């Protein structure tokens, strides 16, 4: 009889048998009463044990039950308080992150204004055209269009040390209308005049870049350790200088290669210190890449802010972002330098890690920008990753598997595709949320809108840490309590198109992946009657 009330054991939160008592406490009391009123039971008890012992037993069991209930309630309250504290802490960090980003964005128009005044004063240059809608797009475009003065910030800087005062080439962007380029700018997408909601111009039209002043400064990135790339770079640098009269910048490694070819390449400019790379953007009108997609990723990673337009030549096995053929480099570059050219505006993600250790002082690790994706995986451990994912502070899901890929739409044809994600046109704004080998039958990839902030956290009860990599590089460990915060960056990467954005994208998936290649069924057979 007494076993009806016995609370054998409880877990750390006081759950277990306590729950059954808590869920139905009245039954427990009424059973006790009926037991006490049962003469037969009392007689039996008197025979088996002394009255003192019996009532002691009941009192002990009853007080045990109460203690367990109290423990369970305390556990619940503590859990709730902890969750609330954690939510508040994350909200604080999120707000800090947001205000930091807003500050950055606010500074942009100021700098732009300052530049503009300086420019107007120096050279009465035409102002760039700025699209009128959405703030983030406006800032992004202002930033990539910025006119800047080529002045050495540090007199001893090797970058452009033989430059006099030069002006960065200016350009304007225009959005095509029904496939035709014109001078229209982006307009509000949704109008709601007279209560009627209608959509007008869409955001992802073909974009055309027109030079307003000729590009003068070209930076070439090359895939290392490739003989064919080295041969082409020698030829291209000479052509750009002798035929086009351009200033050419290359990486220090490439300058050494060129000089070993001939001392006549000493006009080529480079840098010595990695810190000087941050000075590249104001000096470079155009970037050329010679290699595969990896070289485009490498080039983009050199720019921690705005990126000059990139002309990617294909010298790898695939090439989803490299539409130009190296054999025709002269014709291609002639056309690009003259303009106008179609571009694909590829979004990037900005990511940063928040360490649990740095909980009380807003940390700190450098923001990383990715053109393809940021991956959180299990590294060399054999344990499942356990990743809690939030989207703007709403819980999304917990990833248990090999990891998670947060990809741009440009990266949708890379790792995300291999993990089962959809292929998405690179100009569709969005963040792909693709699990890697999830240990669940119902986990499907998601595509989230471009305005959200995604947070991926390793929970404190995780069995192992996780590893983050950025476009397949720069691996960093995430310990329990650490989080990765990721949102759309305001600095896209514009790559020149061979034809136009959609045509290039479709060609790349046909040529690169043999997408949906199937022998055509012959008409020689049964037909619908
Ligand atoms: N299982 C996989 O498919 C897998 C695994 C790891 C990394 N990757 C990809 O490799 C990228 C790094 O490229 P890398 O060249 O520095 O390394 P890499 O030299 O190892 O090349 C990886 C391959 O991915 C291709 N690739 C890169 N970006 C692409 C894109 N946007 N669309 C289609 N294919 C693309 C490259 O052309 C190359 O063939 C990572 O960002 C990741 O997307 C893929
Ligand atoms: N300028 C560079 N400096 C250092 N590393 C680079 C540079 N350019 C490319 N890489 C690296 O070299 C590797 C190979 O580059 P890339 O993908 O362009 O060539 P690939 O592998 O031959 O092309 P594909 O994958 O199409 O066959 C990549 O990991 C990339 O990060």
Coordinates of C-alpha atoms and ligand atoms in Angstrom, one line a residue:
X1 CA 0.0 0.0 0.0
X2 CA 2.6 2.5 1.0
X3 CA 4.4 1.8 -2.4
X4 CA 1.5 3.8 -4.0
X5 CA 3.0 6.9 -2.6
X6 CA 6.6 6.0 -2.7
X7 CA 8.8 8.4 -4.7
X8 CA 11.7 6.2 -5.6
X9 CA 14.0 8.7 -7.3
X10 CA 13.9 12.0 -9.1
X11 CA 16.2 13.5 -11.7
X12 CA 18.3 16.6 -11.1
X13 CA 15.3 18.9 -11.8
X14 CA 13.2 16.9 -9.4
X15 CA 11.2 15.4 -12.2
X16 CA 10.3 11.7 -12.4
X17 CA 7.8 10.4 -9.8
X18 CA 7.3 13.9 -8.5
X19 CA 5.6 14.8 -11.7
X20 CA 2.9 12.2 -11.2
X21 CA 2.2 13.5 -7.7
X22 CA 2.3 17.1 -8.9
X23 CA 0.0 16.4 -11.8
X24 CA -2.6 14.7 -9.5
X25 CA -2.0 15.8 -5.9
X26 CA -5.7 15.5 -4.9
X27 CA -5.7 11.8 -5.6
X28 CA -2.8 11.4 -3.3
X29 CA -4.6 13.1 -0.4
X30 CA -7.9 11.4 -0.9
X31 CA -6.1 8.0 -1.0
X32 CA -4.5 8.9 2.3
X33 CA -7.8 9.7 3.9
X34 CA -9.5 6.6 2.7
X35 CA -6.6 4.6 4.0
X36 CA -6.8 6.2 7.4
X37 CA -10.5 5.6 7.5
X38 CA -10.2 1.9 6.6
X39 CA -10.7 0.0 9.9
X40 CA -9.5 -3.2 8.3
X41 CA -6.4 -1.5 7.1
X42 CA -5.7 -0.1 10.5
X43 CA -6.2 -3.5 12.1
X44 CA -3.8 -5.0 9.7
X45 CA -1.3 -2.3 10.3
X46 CA -1.7 -2.8 14.1
X47 CA -1.0 -6.4 13.6
X48 CA 2.1 -5.9 11.5
X49 CA 3.6 -2.8 13.1
X50 CA 3.2 -0.4 15.9
X51 CA 0.9 2.7 15.3
X52 CA 3.8 5.0 15.9
X53 CA 5.8 3.3 13.1
X54 CA 2.9 3.5 10.7
X55 CA 2.1 7.2 11.1
X56 CA 5.9 7.9 11.0
X57 CA 6.2 6.1 7.7
X58 CA 3.3 8.1 6.2
X59 CA 4.7 11.4 7.6
X60 CA 8.1 10.6 6.2
X61 CA 6.7 9.7 2.8
X62 CA 4.5 12.7 2.8
X63 CA 7.3 15.1 3.7
X64 CA 9.5 13.4 1.1
X65 CA 6.9 14.0 -1.5
X66 CA 6.5 17.6 -0.5
X67 CA 10.3 18.1 -0.6
X68 CA 10.4 16.6 -4.1
X69 CA 7.6 18.8 -5.3
X70 CA 9.4 21.8 -3.8
X71 CA 12.6 20.8 -5.5
X72 CA 10.9 20.3 -8.8
X73 CA 9.3 23.8 -8.5
X74 CA 12.6 25.3 -7.5
X75 CA 14.2 23.6 -10.5
X76 CA 11.6 25.0 -12.8
X77 CA 11.9 28.5 -11.4
X78 CA 15.7 28.4 -11.6
X79 CA 15.5 27.0 -15.2
X80 CA 13.2 29.8 -16.2
X81 CA 15.3 32.5 -14.5
X82 CA 18.4 31.1 -16.3
X83 CA 16.6 31.0 -19.7
X84 CA 15.4 34.6 -19.1
X85 CA 18.9 35.8 -18.2
X86 CA 20.4 34.1 -21.2
X87 CA 17.7 35.6 -23.5
X88 CA 18.4 39.0 -22.0
X89 CA 22.2 38.5 -22.5
X90 CA 21.7 37.5 -26.2
X91 CA 19.3 40.4 -26.7
X92 CA 21.9 42.7 -25.3
X93 CA 24.6 41.3 -27.6
X94 CA 22.2 41.3 -30.6
X95 CA 21.4 45.0 -29.9
X96 CA 25.1 45.8 -29.6
X97 CA 25.8 44.0 -32.9
X98 CA 22.9 45.9 -34.6
X99 CA 23.9 49.3 -33.3
X100 CA 27.5 48.6 -34.3
X101 CA 26.4 47.8 -37.8
X102 CA 24.0 50.8 -37.9
X103 CA 26.9 53.0 -36.9
X104 CA 29.0 51.6 -39.7
X105 CA 26.2 52.3 -42.1
X106 CA 25.6 55.8 -40.8
X107 CA 29.2 56.6 -41.3
X108 CA 29.0 55.6 -44.9
X109 CA 27.0 58.5 -46.2
X110 CA 29.0 60.9 -44.1
X111 CA 32.2 59.7 -45.6
X112 CA 30.6 59.7 -49.0
X113 CA 29.5 63.3 -48.4
X114 CA 33.1 64.3 -47.3
X115 CA 34.5 62.5 -50.3
X116 CA 32.0 64.2 -52.5
X117 CA 32.9 67.7 -51.3
X118 CA 36.5 67.0 -51.7
X119 CA 35.9 65.6 -55.1
X120 CA 33.8 68.4 -56.2
X121 CA 36.4 70.8 -55.0
X122 CA 39.2 68.9 -56.8
X123 CA 37.6 67.9 -60.0
X124 CA 33.9 68.8 -60.3
X125 CA 33.3 65.2 -61.0
X126 CA 29.8 64.0 -61.8
X127 CA 28.0 62.5 -58.8
X128 CA 27.2 58.9 -59.0
X129 CA 23.6 57.8 -59.4
X130 CA 22.2 56.4 -56.3
X131 CA 19.2 54.0 -56.3
X132 CA 16.4 55.4 -54.3
X133 CA 14.9 52.5 -52.4
X134 CA 15.9 50.3 -49.5
X135 CA 18.6 51.8 -47.2
X136 CA 20.9 48.8 -47.2
X137 CA 20.9 48.6 -50.9
X138 CA 21.5 52.3 -51.1
X139 CA 24.5 52.1 -48.8
X140 CA 25.8 49.1 -50.5
X141 CA 25.7 50.8 -53.8
X142 CA 27.1 54.0 -52.5
X143 CA 30.0 52.1 -51.1
X144 CA 30.8 50.2 -54.2
X145 CA 30.4 53.3 -56.3
X146 CA 32.5 55.5 -54.1
X147 CA 34.8 58.0 -55.8
X148 CA 38.0 58.2 -54.0
X149 CA 41.2 60.1 -54.3
X150 CA 44.3 58.1 -54.9
X151 CA 46.6 59.7 -52.4
X152 CA 49.1 57.7 -50.4
X153 CA 47.8 57.6 -46.9
X154 CA 51.3 56.9 -45.7
X155 CA 54.1 58.5 -47.7
X156 CA 56.3 55.4 -47.4
X157 CA 53.7 53.0 -48.4
X158 CA 54.8 50.8 -51.3
X159 CA 51.3 50.6 -52.7
X160 CA 51.1 53.2 -55.4
X161 CA 54.1 55.0 -54.0
X162 CA 54.8 56.4 -57.4
X163 CA 51.3 57.6 -57.8
X164 CA 50.6 61.3 -58.0
X165 CA 47.2 62.5 -57.1
X166 CA 44.9 60.3 -59.1
X167 CA 41.2 59.8 -59.0
X168 CA 39.6 56.4 -58.8
X169 CA 37.6 55.7 -62.0
X170 CA 33.9 56.4 -61.4
X171 CA 31.0 54.4 -62.7
X172 CA 27.3 54.2 -62.5
X173 CA 25.0 51.3 -62.2
X174 CA 21.7 51.0 -63.9
X175 CA 19.0 48.4 -63.6
X176 CA 17.7 46.7 -66.8
X177 CA 14.0 46.9 -67.5
X178 CA 12.5 43.8 -69.0
X179 CA 15.9 42.6 -70.1
X180 CA 16.9 46.0 -71.6
X181 CA 19.5 48.1 -69.9
X182 CA 18.4 51.7 -69.3
X183 CA 19.2 54.4 -66.9
X184 CA 16.5 53.6 -64.4
X185 CA 17.4 53.2 -60.8
X186 CA 15.9 50.9 -58.3
X187 CA 12.5 52.1 -57.2
X188 CA 10.3 51.1 -54.4
X189 CA 9.3 47.5 -55.0
X190 CA 5.9 47.7 -53.3
X191 CA 3.4 50.5 -53.6
X192 CA 0.2 50.7 -51.7
X193 CA -1.5 53.8 -53.2
X194 CA -5.3 54.0 -52.5
X195 CA -5.0 50.8 -50.4
X196 CA -4.0 48.7 -53.5
X197 CA -0.9 46.7 -53.0
X198 CA 1.1 46.4 -56.2
X199 CA 4.6 45.4 -57.0
X200 CA 6.6 47.4 -59.4
X201 CA 10.3 47.0 -60.2
X202 CA 11.9 43.9 -58.8
X203 CA 15.2 44.0 -57.0
X204 CA 17.1 41.4 -59.0
X205 CA 17.2 42.8 -62.5
X206 CA 20.2 42.7 -64.7
X207 CA 22.6 45.3 -63.6
X208 CA 24.8 47.2 -66.1
X209 CA 27.9 49.1 -65.2
X210 CA 28.9 52.1 -67.2
X211 CA 32.3 53.8 -66.7
X212 CA 32.1 57.6 -66.3
X213 CA 35.8 57.9 -66.3
X214 CA 38.2 55.3 -67.7
X215 CA 39.7 52.7 -65.4
X216 CA 43.4 53.3 -64.8
X217 CA 44.4 50.9 -62.1
X218 CA 44.0 47.1 -62.4
X219 CA 44.8 44.5 -59.8
X220 CA 45.5 40.9 -60.9
X221 CA 45.1 37.9 -58.6
X222 CA 46.5 34.6 -59.8
X223 CA 46.1 31.0 -58.7
X224 CA 49.5 30.0 -57.3
X225 CA 51.7 27.1 -58.5
X226 CA 50.1 27.0 -62.0
X227 CA 52.4 27.2 -65.0
X228 CA 49.6 28.1 -67.4
X229 CA 48.4 30.9 -65.1
X230 CA 52.0 32.2 -64.7
X231 CA 52.5 32.3 -68.5
X232 CA 49.2 34.1 -69.0
X233 CA 49.9 36.6 -66.3
X234 CA 53.2 37.6 -67.9
X235 CA 51.5 38.2 -71.2
X236 CA 48.5 40.0 -69.7
X237 CA 50.5 42.4 -67.6
X238 CA 52.6 43.4 -70.5
X239 CA 49.5 43.9 -72.7
X240 CA 47.7 46.0 -70.1
X241 CA 50.7 48.2 -69.7
X242 CA 51.9 48.6 -73.3
X243 CA 48.6 48.5 -75.1
X244 CA 46.3 50.0 -72.6
X245 CA 48.6 52.2 -70.6
X246 CA 47.2 51.0 -67.2
X247 CA 48.9 50.8 -63.8
X248 CA 49.1 47.2 -62.8
X249 CA 49.1 45.8 -59.2
X250 CA 49.9 42.2 -58.3
X251 CA 50.5 40.2 -55.2
X252 CA 54.2 40.2 -54.0
X253 CA 54.6 36.6 -55.1
X254 CA 53.5 37.5 -58.6
X255 CA 55.8 40.5 -58.8
X256 CA 58.7 38.2 -57.9
X257 CA 57.6 35.8 -60.6
X258 CA 57.4 38.7 -63.1
X259 CA 60.8 40.1 -62.2
X260 CA 62.3 36.6 -62.5
X261 CA 61.0 36.7 -66.1
X262 CA 62.3 40.1 -66.9
X263 CA 63.5 43.2 -65.1
X264 CA 61.4 45.3 -67.4
X265 CA 58.4 44.4 -65.1
X266 CA 59.6 46.7 -62.4
X267 CA 56.7 49.1 -63.2
X268 CA 54.4 46.6 -61.6
X269 CA 53.2 47.7 -58.2
X270 CA 52.7 45.5 -55.1
X271 CA 52.7 45.7 -51.3
X272 CA 55.0 44.3 -48.7
X273 CA 52.9 44.3 -45.6
X274 CA 49.5 42.5 -45.4
X275 CA 48.1 45.6 -43.6
X276 CA 48.5 47.6 -46.8
X277 CA 45.9 45.3 -48.4
X278 CA 43.3 47.3 -46.6
X279 CA 44.4 50.3 -48.7
X280 CA 43.7 48.5 -52.0
X281 CA 40.1 49.5 -52.5
X282 CA 40.7 53.2 -52.9
X283 CA 43.4 52.5 -55.4
X284 CA 42.0 49.9 -57.6
X285 CA 39.4 50.3 -60.4
X286 CA 39.2 46.8 -61.6
X287 CA 40.3 43.3 -60.3
X288 CA 41.2 40.5 -62.7
X289 CA 41.4 36.9 -61.5
X290 CA 43.2 34.1 -63.3
X291 CA 42.2 30.7 -61.8
X292 CA 39.1 28.9 -60.7
X293 CA 36.3 29.9 -58.3
X294 CA 38.8 29.6 -55.5
X295 CA 40.7 32.5 -56.9
X296 CA 37.6 34.7 -57.0
X297 CA 36.9 33.7 -53.4
X298 CA 40.5 34.6 -52.6
X299 CA 40.3 38.0 -54.3
X300 CA 37.0 38.9 -52.6
X301 CA 38.5 37.9 -49.2
X302 CA 41.2 40.6 -49.7
X303 CA 38.5 43.3 -49.4
X304 CA 37.0 43.7 -46.0
X305 CA 34.7 46.4 -47.2
X306 CA 33.7 47.6 -50.7
X307 CA 35.1 45.5 -53.6
X308 CA 36.0 46.8 -57.0
X309 CA 34.3 45.0 -60.0
X310 CA 36.0 41.6 -60.7
X311 CA 36.7 40.2 -64.1
X312 CA 37.1 36.4 -63.6
X313 CA 39.0 34.4 -66.2
X314 CA 38.5 30.6 -66.1
X315 CA 41.7 28.7 -65.5
X316 CA 40.4 25.9 -63.4
X317 CA 38.4 22.7 -63.9
X318 CA 35.0 24.1 -63.1
X319 CA 34.1 27.8 -62.9
X320 CA 30.7 28.9 -61.7
X321 CA 31.9 32.4 -61.1
X322 CA 34.5 32.6 -63.9
X323 CA 32.7 33.1 -67.2
X324 CA 35.6 34.5 -69.3
X325 CA 37.9 32.4 -71.4
X326 CA 41.5 33.1 -71.0
X327 CA 42.3 32.5 -74.7
X328 CA 40.2 35.6 -75.6
X329 CA 41.5 37.8 -72.8
X330 CA 42.3 40.8 -75.1
X331 CA 38.8 41.0 -76.6
X332 CA 37.2 40.5 -73.2
X333 CA 39.3 43.1 -71.4
X334 CA 38.8 45.6 -74.3
X335 CA 35.1 45.2 -73.9
X336 CA 35.2 45.5 -70.1
X337 CA 37.4 48.6 -70.1
X338 CA 35.2 50.3 -72.6
X339 CA 31.9 49.3 -71.0
X340 CA 29.1 49.1 -70.4
X341 CA 29.2 45.7 -68.9
X342 CA 26.6 43.4 -67.3
X343 CA 27.5 42.4 -63.8
X344 CA 26.3 40.0 -61.2
X345 CA 26.0 41.6 -57.8
X346 CA 26.9 38.7 -55.5
X347 CA 25.9 39.1 -51.8
X348 CA 28.3 38.3 -49.1
X349 CA 27.6 37.2 -45.5
X350 CA 29.3 38.9 -42.6
X351 CA 30.0 36.6 -39.7
X352 CA 31.5 36.9 -36.3
X353 CA 32.1 34.7 -33.4
X354 CA 30.9 35.6 -29.9
X355 CA 32.9 33.8 -27.3
X356 CA 31.2 32.8 -24.0
X357 CA 34.4 33.8 -22.2
X358 CA 34.0 37.3 -23.5
X359 CA 30.4 37.4 -22.2
X360 CA 30.9 40.7 -20.3
X361 CA 33.0 42.6 -22.7
X362 CA 31.7 43.0 -26.2
X363 CA 34.2 41.2 -28.1
X364 CA 36.3 41.5 -30.7
X365 CA 37.2 38.8 -33.1
X366 CA 37.5 40.2 -36.5
X367 CA 34.4 40.1 -38.7
X368 CA 34.7 37.6 -41.5
X369 CA 33.1 38.2 -44.9
X370 CA 32.2 35.2 -47.1
X371 CA 31.2 35.0 -50.7
X372 CA 30.2 31.3 -50.7
X373 CA 29.4 30.1 -47.2
X374 CA 30.2 29.8 -43.5
X375 CA 30.3 26.2 -42.4
X376 CA 29.9 24.9 -38.8
X377 CA 31.0 21.2 -38.6
X378 CA 32.1 18.6 -36.2
X379 CA 35.8 18.7 -37.2
X380 CA 37.7 15.6 -36.4
X381 CA 35.5 14.5 -33.5
X382 CA 33.2 11.5 -34.0
X383 CA 30.4 13.0 -31.9
X384 CA 27.3 14.5 -33.5
X385 CA 27.4 18.3 -33.6
X386 CA 24.7 19.9 -31.5
X387 CA 23.9 23.3 -32.8
X388 CA 21.1 25.6 -31.5
X389 CA 20.0 27.9 -34.3
X390 CA 18.1 31.2 -33.9
X391 CA 16.8 33.6 -36.5
X392 CA 16.4 37.1 -35.2
X393 CA 16.1 35.6 -31.7
X394 CA 13.4 33.1 -32.7
X395 CA 14.4 29.5 -32.2
X396 CA 14.8 27.8 -35.6
X397 CA 16.0 24.3 -34.7
X398 CA 18.7 22.2 -33.2
X399 CA 21.1 20.7 -35.7
X400 CA 22.2 17.2 -34.8
X401 CA 24.4 15.8 -37.5
X402 CA 27.7 16.6 -39.2
X403 CA 27.1 20.3 -39.2
X404 CA 25.4 23.3 -40.9
X405 CA 26.1 25.5 -43.9
X406 CA 25.0 29.1 -44.0
X407 CA 25.4 29.9 -47.7
X408 CA 24.9 32.9 -50.0
X409 CA 23.1 32.3 -53.2
X410 CA 26.4 32.4 -55.0
X411 CA 27.6 29.6 -52.8
X412 CA 24.4 27.6 -53.5
X413 CA 26.2 25.7 -56.3
X414 CA 29.2 24.8 -54.0
X415 CA 29.2 23.0 -50.6
X416 CA 25.5 23.7 -49.9
X417 CA 24.6 21.9 -53.2
X418 CA 26.7 18.9 -52.2
X419 CA 24.8 18.8 -48.9
X420 CA 21.4 18.8 -50.6
X421 CA 20.6 22.5 -50.8
X422 CA 18.9 24.1 -53.7
X423 CA 20.7 25.9 -56.5
X424 CA 19.7 29.6 -56.4
X425 CA 20.4 32.3 -58.9
X426 CA 23.2 34.4 -57.4
X427 CA 21.2 37.7 -57.4
X428 CA 18.4 36.3 -55.4
X429 CA 18.9 37.8 -51.9
X430 CA 18.7 35.2 -49.2
X431 CA 20.6 33.0 -46.8
X432 CA 20.6 29.2 -47.4
X433 CA 20.3 27.2 -44.2
X434 CA 21.6 23.7 -45.2
X435 CA 22.3 20.9 -42.7
X436 CA 25.2 18.5 -43.4
X437 CA 24.1 14.9 -42.9
X438 CA 21.4 15.6 -40.3
X439 CA 20.5 12.6 -38.2
X440 CA 16.8 13.1 -38.7
X441 CA 14.6 12.1 -41.6
X442 CA 12.6 15.3 -41.6
X443 CA 15.3 17.9 -41.8
X444 CA 15.0 19.8 -45.1
X445 CA 17.1 22.8 -46.2
X446 CA 15.7 26.3 -45.7
X447 CA 16.2 29.6 -47.5
X448 CA 15.8 32.6 -45.2
X449 CA 15.3 36.2 -46.3
X450 CA 18.2 38.5 -46.6
X451 CA 17.3 40.8 -43.7
X452 CA 17.6 38.2 -40.9
X453 CA 20.4 37.6 -38.4
X454 CA 21.2 34.0 -37.8
X455 CA 22.8 32.8 -34.6
X456 CA 24.3 29.4 -34.2
X457 CA 25.3 28.4 -30.7
X458 CA 27.0 25.4 -29.2
X459 CA 24.9 24.6 -26.2
X460 CA 26.5 24.1 -22.8
X461 CA 25.4 20.5 -22.7
X462 CA 27.0 19.7 -26.1
X463 CA 29.2 16.6 -26.0
X464 CA 31.8 18.3 -28.3
X465 CA 32.9 21.6 -29.7
X466 CA 32.3 22.6 -33.3
X467 CA 34.5 24.2 -36.0
X468 CA 33.7 27.1 -38.2
X469 CA 35.3 27.8 -41.6
X470 CA 34.8 30.7 -44.0
X471 CA 34.7 29.9 -47.7
X472 CA 36.5 26.7 -46.8
X473 CA 39.3 28.5 -45.0
X474 CA 40.4 29.9 -41.6
X475 CA 39.0 27.2 -39.3
X476 CA 38.1 28.3 -35.8
X477 CA 36.9 26.3 -32.9
X478 CA 33.5 27.0 -31.2
X479 CA 33.5 25.8 -27.6
X480 CA 30.3 25.2 -25.6
X481 CA 28.6 28.5 -25.1
X482 CA 30.2 30.2 -28.1
X483 CA 28.1 31.4 -31.0
X484 CA 28.4 32.4 -34.6
X485 CA 26.4 35.4 -35.7
X486 CA 25.8 35.8 -39.4
X487 CA 23.9 38.4 -41.5
X488 CA 24.0 39.9 -45.0
X489 CA 27.0 42.2 -45.5
X490 CA 26.6 45.6 -47.0
X491 CA 29.4 45.0 -49.4
X492 CA 28.5 42.8 -52.3
X493 CA 31.0 41.5 -54.9
X494 CA 30.3 42.5 -58.5
X495 CA 31.6 40.1 -61.1
X496 CA 31.5 40.9 -64.8
X497 CA 29.3 38.7 -66.9
X498 CA 30.2 37.1 -70.2
X499 CA 26.6 37.6 -71.5
X500 CA 24.3 38.5 -68.6
X501 CA 23.7 37.2 -65.1
X502 CA 21.0 34.6 -65.8
X503 CA 22.5 33.3 -69.0
X504 CA 25.9 33.0 -67.3
X505 CA 24.3 31.2 -64.3
X506 CA 22.4 28.7 -66.5
X507 CA 25.5 28.1 -68.6
X508 CA 27.6 27.4 -65.5
X509 CA 25.2 24.8 -64.1
X510 CA 24.8 23.1 -67.6
X511 CA 28.6 23.1 -68.3
X512 CA 29.8 22.6 -64.7
X513 CA 27.3 20.1 -63.4
X514 CA 25.7 18.7 -66.5
X515 CA 22.5 19.7 -64.9
X516 CA 19.5 17.5 -65.9
X517 CA 21.4 16.0 -68.8
X518 CA 19.4 13.2 -70.3
X519 CA 19.3 11.6 -73.7
X520 CA 16.1 13.0 -75.4
X521 CA 13.4 10.4 -75.6
X522 CA 12.7 9.4 -79.2
X523 CA 9.3 9.9 -80.7
X524 CA 9.5 6.4 -82.0
X525 CA 7.1 4.7 -79.7
X526 CA 3.6 4.8 -78.1
X527 CA 2.0 8.2 -78.0
X528 CA -1.0 9.7 -76.2
X529 CA -4.0 9.2 -78.4
Ligands
LIG1 N1 31.6 18.6 -50.5 C1 31.8 19.7 -51.2 O1 31.3 20.0 -52.3 C2 32.8 20.7 -50.6 C3 33.5 20.5 -49.5 C4 34.4 21.5 -49.0 C5 34.4 22.7 -49.6 N2 33.7 22.9 -50.7 C6 33.6 24.2 -51.4 O2 34.9 24.7 -51.7 C7 34.9 26.1 -51.6 C8 36.3 26.6 -51.5 O3 36.7 26.6 -52.9 P1 38.3 26.5 -53.2 O4 38.4 26.6 -54.6 O5 39.0 27.5 -52.3 O6 38.6 25.1 -52.7 P2 39.0 23.8 -53.5 O7 40.2 24.1 -54.4 O8 39.0 22.7 -52.6 O9 37.8 23.7 -54.6 C9 36.5 23.3 -54.2 C10 35.6 23.2 -55.4 O10 34.5 24.0 -55.2 C11 34.2 24.7 -56.3 N3 33.5 25.9 -56.0 C12 34.0 27.0 -55.3 N4 33.0 27.9 -55.2 C13 32.0 27.5 -56.0 C14 30.7 28.0 -56.3 N5 30.4 29.2 -55.8 N6 29.9 27.3 -57.1 C15 30.3 26.1 -57.5 N7 31.4 25.5 -57.2 C16 32.3 26.2 -56.5 C17 35.5 25.0 -56.9 O11 35.4 25.3 -58.3 C18 36.2 23.7 -56.7 O12 36.0 22.8 -57.7 C19 34.1 26.3 -50.3 O13 33.6 27.6 -50.2 C20 33.1 25.2 -50.4 O14 31.9 25.8 -51.0 C21 32.8 22.0 -51.2
LIG2 N1 46.2 34.4 -55.2 C1 46.1 33.3 -54.4 N2 46.9 33.2 -53.3 C2 46.8 32.1 -52.5 N3 45.9 31.1 -52.7 C3 45.1 31.2 -53.8 C4 45.1 32.3 -54.7 N4 44.2 32.1 -55.6 C5 43.7 30.9 -55.4 N5 44.2 30.4 -54.2 C6 43.8 29.1 -53.6 O1 44.2 28.1 -54.5 C7 43.2 27.0 -54.5 C8 42.8 26.6 -55.9 O2 42.3 27.7 -56.6 P1 41.2 27.7 -57.7 O3 40.0 27.1 -57.1 O4 41.1 29.0 -58.3 O5 41.8 26.7 -58.7 P2 41.4 25.2 -59.1 O6 41.3 24.4 -57.9 O7 42.4 24.8 -60.2 O8 40.0 25.4 -59.8 P3 38.9 24.3 -59.9 O9 38.5 24.1 -58.6 O10 37.9 25.0 -60.8 O11 39.6 23.2 -60.6 C9 42.0 27.6 -53.7 O12 42.0 27.0 -52.4 C10 42.3 29.0 -53.5 O13 41.9 29.5 -52.2

